[in-house]
CSV table of N, CA, C and O in Angstrom, one decimal:
chain,number,residue,atom,x,y,z
A,1,LEU,N,164.0,132.9,1.3
A,1,LEU,CA,165.2,132.6,0.6
A,1,LEU,C,165.4,133.6,-0.6
A,1,LEU,O,164.5,133.7,-1.5
A,2,ILE,N,166.5,134.3,-0.7
A,2,ILE,CA,166.8,135.2,-1.8
A,2,ILE,C,167.8,134.6,-2.7
A,2,ILE,O,168.9,134.3,-2.2
A,3,MET,N,167.5,134.5,-3.9
A,3,MET,CA,168.4,133.9,-4.9
A,3,MET,C,169.2,135.1,-5.7
A,3,MET,O,168.5,136.0,-6.2
A,4,PRO,N,170.5,135.0,-5.7
A,4,PRO,CA,171.2,136.1,-6.5
A,4,PRO,C,171.0,135.9,-8.0
A,4,PRO,O,170.9,134.7,-8.5
A,5,LEU,N,171.0,137.0,-8.7
A,5,LEU,CA,170.9,136.9,-10.2
A,5,LEU,C,172.2,136.5,-10.8
A,5,LEU,O,173.3,136.7,-10.2
A,6,ALA,N,172.1,135.9,-12.0
A,6,ALA,CA,173.4,135.5,-12.7
A,6,ALA,C,174.1,136.7,-13.2
A,6,ALA,O,175.3,136.7,-13.3
A,7,THR,N,173.4,137.8,-13.6
A,7,THR,CA,174.0,139.0,-14.1
A,7,THR,C,173.5,140.2,-13.3
A,7,THR,O,172.4,140.2,-12.8
A,8,ASP,N,174.3,141.2,-13.2
A,8,ASP,CA,173.9,142.4,-12.5
A,8,ASP,C,173.2,143.3,-13.5
A,8,ASP,O,173.7,143.8,-14.5
A,9,LEU,N,171.9,143.6,-13.3
A,9,LEU,CA,171.1,144.3,-14.2
A,9,LEU,C,171.3,145.8,-14.1
A,9,LEU,O,171.1,146.6,-15.1
A,10,LEU,N,171.7,146.3,-12.9
A,10,LEU,CA,171.9,147.7,-12.8
A,10,LEU,C,173.3,148.2,-13.3
A,10,LEU,O,173.4,149.4,-13.6
A,11,HIS,N,174.2,147.3,-13.3
A,11,HIS,CA,175.6,147.7,-13.7
A,11,HIS,C,176.1,146.7,-14.8
A,11,HIS,O,177.0,145.9,-14.5
A,12,PRO,N,175.6,146.8,-16.0
A,12,PRO,CA,176.0,145.8,-17.0
A,12,PRO,C,177.4,146.1,-17.5
A,12,PRO,O,177.9,147.2,-17.4
A,13,SER,N,178.1,145.1,-18.0
A,13,SER,CA,179.4,145.3,-18.5
A,13,SER,C,179.4,146.0,-19.8
A,13,SER,O,178.4,146.1,-20.5
A,14,ALA,N,180.5,146.6,-20.2
A,14,ALA,CA,180.6,147.3,-21.5
A,14,ALA,C,180.3,146.4,-22.7
A,14,ALA,O,179.7,146.8,-23.6
A,15,ALA,N,180.8,145.2,-22.6
A,15,ALA,CA,180.5,144.2,-23.7
A,15,ALA,C,179.0,143.9,-23.8
A,15,ALA,O,178.5,143.8,-24.9
A,16,THR,N,178.3,143.8,-22.7
A,16,THR,CA,176.9,143.5,-22.7
A,16,THR,C,176.1,144.7,-23.3
A,16,THR,O,175.2,144.5,-24.0
A,17,THR,N,176.5,145.9,-22.9
A,17,THR,CA,175.9,147.1,-23.3
A,17,THR,C,176.1,147.3,-24.8
A,17,THR,O,175.1,147.6,-25.6
A,18,ALA,N,177.3,147.0,-25.4
A,18,ALA,CA,177.5,147.2,-26.8
A,18,ALA,C,176.8,146.2,-27.6
A,18,ALA,O,176.4,146.5,-28.7
A,19,ALA,N,176.6,145.0,-27.1
A,19,ALA,CA,175.9,143.9,-27.8
A,19,ALA,C,174.4,144.1,-27.8
A,19,ALA,O,173.7,143.6,-28.7
A,20,SER,N,173.8,144.9,-26.9
A,20,SER,CA,172.4,145.0,-26.8
A,20,SER,C,171.8,146.0,-27.8
A,20,SER,O,172.6,146.8,-28.4
A,21,HIS,N,170.6,145.9,-28.1
A,21,HIS,CA,169.9,146.8,-29.1
A,21,HIS,C,170.0,148.2,-28.6
A,21,HIS,O,169.9,148.5,-27.4
A,22,LYS,N,170.0,149.2,-29.5
A,22,LYS,CA,170.2,150.6,-29.2
A,22,LYS,C,169.1,151.1,-28.3
A,22,LYS,O,169.3,152.1,-27.6
A,23,LEU,N,167.9,150.6,-28.4
A,23,LEU,CA,166.8,151.1,-27.6
A,23,LEU,C,166.6,150.3,-26.3
A,23,LEU,O,165.9,150.7,-25.4
A,24,LYS,N,167.3,149.2,-26.2
A,24,LYS,CA,167.2,148.3,-25.0
A,24,LYS,C,168.3,148.6,-23.9
A,24,LYS,O,168.3,148.0,-22.9
A,25,ARG,N,169.2,149.6,-24.3
A,25,ARG,CA,170.2,149.9,-23.3
A,25,ARG,C,169.6,150.8,-22.2
A,25,ARG,O,168.6,151.4,-22.3
A,26,ILE,N,170.3,150.8,-21.1
A,26,ILE,CA,169.9,151.7,-20.0
A,26,ILE,C,169.8,153.1,-20.4
A,26,ILE,O,168.8,153.8,-20.1
A,27,VAL,N,170.8,153.6,-21.1
A,27,VAL,CA,170.8,154.9,-21.7
A,27,VAL,C,170.8,154.7,-23.2
A,27,VAL,O,171.8,154.2,-23.7
A,28,GLN,N,169.7,155.2,-23.9
A,28,GLN,CA,169.7,154.9,-25.3
A,28,GLN,C,170.8,155.7,-26.0
A,28,GLN,O,171.0,156.9,-25.7
A,29,SER,N,171.4,155.0,-27.0
A,29,SER,CA,172.5,155.7,-27.7
A,29,SER,C,172.5,155.1,-29.1
A,29,SER,O,172.3,153.9,-29.3
A,30,PRO,N,172.9,155.9,-30.2
A,30,PRO,CA,172.9,155.3,-31.5
A,30,PRO,C,174.1,154.4,-31.8
A,30,PRO,O,175.1,154.5,-31.1
A,31,ASN,N,174.0,153.6,-32.8
A,31,ASN,CA,175.1,152.8,-33.2
A,31,ASN,C,176.0,153.5,-34.2
A,31,ASN,O,177.1,153.0,-34.5
A,32,SER,N,175.5,154.6,-34.8
A,32,SER,CA,176.2,155.2,-35.9
A,32,SER,C,177.1,156.3,-35.3
A,32,SER,O,177.0,156.8,-34.2
A,33,TYR,N,178.1,156.8,-36.1
A,33,TYR,CA,179.0,157.8,-35.7
A,33,TYR,C,179.6,158.4,-37.0
A,33,TYR,O,179.5,157.9,-38.1
A,34,PHE,N,180.3,159.6,-36.8
A,34,PHE,CA,181.0,160.2,-37.9
A,34,PHE,C,182.5,159.8,-37.7
A,34,PHE,O,183.0,159.6,-36.6
A,35,MET,N,183.2,159.7,-38.8
A,35,MET,CA,184.6,159.3,-38.7
A,35,MET,C,185.4,160.1,-39.7
A,35,MET,O,184.9,160.6,-40.8
A,36,ASP,N,186.7,160.3,-39.4
A,36,ASP,CA,187.7,161.0,-40.3
A,36,ASP,C,188.3,159.8,-41.1
A,36,ASP,O,188.9,158.9,-40.5
A,37,VAL,N,188.2,159.9,-42.4
A,37,VAL,CA,188.8,158.9,-43.3
A,37,VAL,C,190.0,159.5,-44.0
A,37,VAL,O,189.8,160.6,-44.6
A,38,LYS,N,191.1,158.8,-44.0
A,38,LYS,CA,192.3,159.3,-44.7
A,38,LYS,C,192.4,158.6,-46.1
A,38,LYS,O,192.4,157.4,-46.1
A,39,CYS,N,192.5,159.4,-47.1
A,39,CYS,CA,192.6,158.9,-48.5
A,39,CYS,C,194.0,158.3,-48.7
A,39,CYS,O,195.0,158.9,-48.3
A,40,PRO,N,194.1,157.1,-49.2
A,40,PRO,CA,195.4,156.5,-49.4
A,40,PRO,C,196.2,157.1,-50.5
A,40,PRO,O,197.4,157.0,-50.5
A,41,GLY,N,195.5,157.7,-51.4
A,41,GLY,CA,196.2,158.3,-52.6
A,41,GLY,C,196.8,159.7,-52.3
A,41,GLY,O,198.0,159.9,-52.5
A,42,CYS,N,196.0,160.6,-51.8
A,42,CYS,CA,196.5,162.0,-51.6
A,42,CYS,C,196.7,162.4,-50.1
A,42,CYS,O,197.0,163.5,-49.8
A,43,VAL,N,196.4,161.4,-49.2
A,43,VAL,CA,196.5,161.6,-47.7
A,43,VAL,C,195.6,162.8,-47.2
A,43,VAL,O,195.9,163.4,-46.2
A,44,ALA,N,194.5,163.1,-47.9
A,44,ALA,CA,193.6,164.1,-47.5
A,44,ALA,C,192.6,163.5,-46.5
A,44,ALA,O,192.3,162.3,-46.6
A,45,ILE,N,192.1,164.2,-45.5
A,45,ILE,CA,191.1,163.7,-44.6
A,45,ILE,C,189.7,164.2,-44.9
A,45,ILE,O,189.5,165.4,-45.1
A,46,SER,N,188.8,163.2,-44.9
A,46,SER,CA,187.4,163.6,-45.2
A,46,SER,C,186.5,163.0,-44.1
A,46,SER,O,186.8,162.0,-43.5
A,47,THR,N,185.5,163.7,-43.7
A,47,THR,CA,184.5,163.3,-42.7
A,47,THR,C,183.4,162.5,-43.4
A,47,THR,O,182.8,162.9,-44.4
A,48,VAL,N,183.2,161.2,-42.9
A,48,VAL,CA,182.2,160.3,-43.5
A,48,VAL,C,181.3,159.8,-42.4
A,48,VAL,O,181.8,159.5,-41.3
A,49,PHE,N,180.1,159.6,-42.7
A,49,PHE,CA,179.1,159.0,-41.8
A,49,PHE,C,179.3,157.5,-41.8
A,49,PHE,O,179.5,156.9,-42.9
A,50,SER,N,179.2,156.8,-40.7
A,50,SER,CA,179.5,155.4,-40.6
A,50,SER,C,178.5,154.5,-41.4
A,50,SER,O,178.8,153.5,-41.9
A,51,HIS,N,177.3,155.0,-41.5
A,51,HIS,CA,176.2,154.3,-42.2
A,51,HIS,C,175.8,155.0,-43.5
A,51,HIS,O,174.7,155.2,-43.8
A,52,ALA,N,176.9,155.5,-44.2
A,52,ALA,CA,176.6,156.2,-45.5
A,52,ALA,C,175.9,155.4,-46.5
A,52,ALA,O,176.2,154.2,-46.6
A,53,GLN,N,174.9,156.0,-47.2
A,53,GLN,CA,174.1,155.3,-48.1
A,53,GLN,C,174.5,155.5,-49.6
A,53,GLN,O,173.8,155.0,-50.5
A,54,THR,N,175.5,156.3,-49.8
A,54,THR,CA,176.0,156.6,-51.1
A,54,THR,C,177.5,156.4,-51.1
A,54,THR,O,178.2,156.3,-50.1
A,55,VAL,N,178.1,156.2,-52.3
A,55,VAL,CA,179.5,156.1,-52.5
A,55,VAL,C,180.1,157.4,-52.1
A,55,VAL,O,179.7,158.5,-52.6
A,56,VAL,N,181.2,157.4,-51.3
A,56,VAL,CA,181.9,158.7,-50.9
A,56,VAL,C,183.2,158.7,-51.6
A,56,VAL,O,184.0,157.8,-51.6
A,57,LEU,N,183.4,159.9,-52.3
A,57,LEU,CA,184.6,160.1,-53.1
A,57,LEU,C,185.5,161.1,-52.4
A,57,LEU,O,185.0,162.0,-51.7
A,58,CYS,N,186.8,161.0,-52.6
A,58,CYS,CA,187.8,162.0,-52.0
A,58,CYS,C,187.6,163.3,-52.8
A,58,CYS,O,187.4,163.3,-54.0
A,59,ALA,N,187.6,164.4,-52.1
A,59,ALA,CA,187.4,165.7,-52.7
A,59,ALA,C,188.5,166.1,-53.6
A,59,ALA,O,188.3,166.8,-54.6
A,60,ASN,N,189.8,165.6,-53.3
A,60,ASN,CA,190.9,166.1,-54.0
A,60,ASN,C,191.2,165.2,-55.3
A,60,ASN,O,191.3,165.7,-56.4
A,61,CYS,N,191.2,163.9,-55.1
A,61,CYS,CA,191.6,163.0,-56.2
A,61,CYS,C,190.4,162.1,-56.7
A,61,CYS,O,190.7,161.3,-57.6
A,62,SER,N,189.2,162.2,-56.2
A,62,SER,CA,188.0,161.5,-56.6
A,62,SER,C,188.2,160.0,-56.5
A,62,SER,O,187.6,159.2,-57.3
A,63,GLN,N,189.0,159.5,-55.6
A,63,GLN,CA,189.1,158.1,-55.3
A,63,GLN,C,188.0,157.7,-54.4
A,63,GLN,O,187.6,158.4,-53.5
A,64,VAL,N,187.5,156.4,-54.5
A,64,VAL,CA,186.4,155.9,-53.7
A,64,VAL,C,186.9,155.7,-52.3
A,64,VAL,O,187.9,154.9,-52.1
A,65,LEU,N,186.3,156.3,-51.3
A,65,LEU,CA,186.7,156.1,-49.9
A,65,LEU,C,185.9,155.0,-49.2
A,65,LEU,O,186.4,154.2,-48.5
A,66,CYS,N,184.5,154.9,-49.5
A,66,CYS,CA,183.7,153.9,-48.9
A,66,CYS,C,182.5,153.7,-49.8
A,66,CYS,O,182.1,154.5,-50.6
A,67,LYS,N,181.9,152.4,-49.7
A,67,LYS,CA,180.7,152.0,-50.4
A,67,LYS,C,179.7,151.6,-49.5
A,67,LYS,O,180.0,151.0,-48.4
A,68,PRO,N,178.4,151.8,-49.8
A,68,PRO,CA,177.3,151.3,-48.9
A,68,PRO,C,177.2,149.8,-48.9
A,68,PRO,O,177.5,149.2,-50.0
A,69,SER,N,176.8,149.2,-47.8
A,69,SER,CA,176.7,147.8,-47.8
A,69,SER,C,175.4,147.3,-47.1
A,69,SER,O,175.3,146.2,-46.7
A,70,GLY,N,174.4,148.2,-47.0
A,70,GLY,CA,173.1,147.8,-46.4
A,70,GLY,C,173.1,148.2,-45.0
A,70,GLY,O,172.0,148.5,-44.5
A,71,GLY,N,174.2,148.3,-44.3
A,71,GLY,CA,174.2,148.7,-42.9
A,71,GLY,C,175.3,149.8,-42.8
A,71,GLY,O,175.2,150.9,-43.3
A,72,LYS,N,176.4,149.3,-42.2
A,72,LYS,CA,177.6,150.2,-42.2
A,72,LYS,C,178.3,150.3,-43.5
A,72,LYS,O,178.2,149.3,-44.3
A,73,ALA,N,178.9,151.4,-43.8
A,73,ALA,CA,179.6,151.6,-45.1
A,73,ALA,C,180.9,150.8,-45.0
A,73,ALA,O,181.6,150.8,-44.0
A,74,ARG,N,181.3,150.2,-46.1
A,74,ARG,CA,182.6,149.5,-46.2
A,74,ARG,C,183.7,150.4,-46.7
A,74,ARG,O,183.5,151.0,-47.8
A,75,LEU,N,184.8,150.5,-45.9
A,75,LEU,CA,185.9,151.3,-46.4
A,75,LEU,C,186.7,150.6,-47.5
A,75,LEU,O,186.8,149.4,-47.4
A,76,THR,N,187.2,151.4,-48.4
A,76,THR,CA,188.1,150.8,-49.4
A,76,THR,C,189.4,150.4,-48.8
A,76,THR,O,189.8,151.0,-47.8
A,77,GLU,N,190.1,149.4,-49.4
A,77,GLU,CA,191.3,148.9,-48.8
A,77,GLU,C,192.4,150.0,-48.8
A,77,GLU,O,192.4,150.8,-49.8
A,78,GLY,N,193.1,150.2,-47.8
A,78,GLY,CA,194.1,151.2,-47.7
A,78,GLY,C,193.7,152.4,-46.9
A,78,GLY,O,194.5,153.2,-46.5
A,79,CYS,N,192.4,152.6,-46.8
A,79,CYS,CA,191.8,153.8,-46.0
A,79,CYS,C,191.9,153.5,-44.5
A,79,CYS,O,191.6,152.4,-44.1
A,80,SER,N,192.4,154.5,-43.8
A,80,SER,CA,192.4,154.4,-42.4
A,80,SER,C,191.4,155.4,-41.8
A,80,SER,O,191.1,156.4,-42.5
A,81,PHE,N,190.8,155.1,-40.6
A,81,PHE,CA,189.8,156.0,-40.1
A,81,PHE,C,190.0,156.1,-38.6
A,81,PHE,O,190.6,155.3,-37.9
A,82,ARG,N,189.3,157.1,-38.0
A,82,ARG,CA,189.2,157.2,-36.6
A,82,ARG,C,187.8,157.8,-36.3
A,82,ARG,O,187.3,158.6,-37.1
A,83,LYS,N,187.2,157.4,-35.2
A,83,LYS,CA,185.9,158.0,-34.8
A,83,LYS,C,186.1,159.4,-34.3
A,83,LYS,O,187.0,159.7,-33.7
A,84,LYS,N,185.1,160.2,-34.7
A,84,LYS,CA,185.1,161.6,-34.2
A,84,LYS,C,184.5,161.6,-32.8
A,84,LYS,O,183.7,160.7,-32.5
A,85,LYS,N,184.9,162.5,-32.0
A,85,LYS,CA,184.4,162.6,-30.6
A,85,LYS,C,182.9,163.1,-30.7
A,85,LYS,O,182.5,163.8,-31.5
A,86,THR,N,182.1,162.5,-29.7
A,86,THR,CA,180.7,163.0,-29.6
A,86,THR,C,180.6,163.9,-28.4
A,86,THR,O,181.2,163.7,-27.4
A,87,TYR,N,179.8,164.9,-28.6
A,87,TYR,CA,179.7,165.9,-27.5
A,87,TYR,C,178.3,165.9,-27.0
A,87,TYR,O,177.4,165.7,-27.6
């Protein structure tokens, strides 16, 4: 008697893969990424690491773009961002 599994181990869903630990995935991949952050004051775009450990300031107007929070950096209100492509 062969019992079917409740989940498919060879073809996990995207939600299952994203929720699993970075080393437990079928193909290991980091949780961090680089992102383009748009300053709400001067509308300049800066590249910021998602897990930045220091306060990131705008190069033009010196406004705070994000603050460290122990894991991922917290963006300041009004800042918009998009993930950069990974190659």
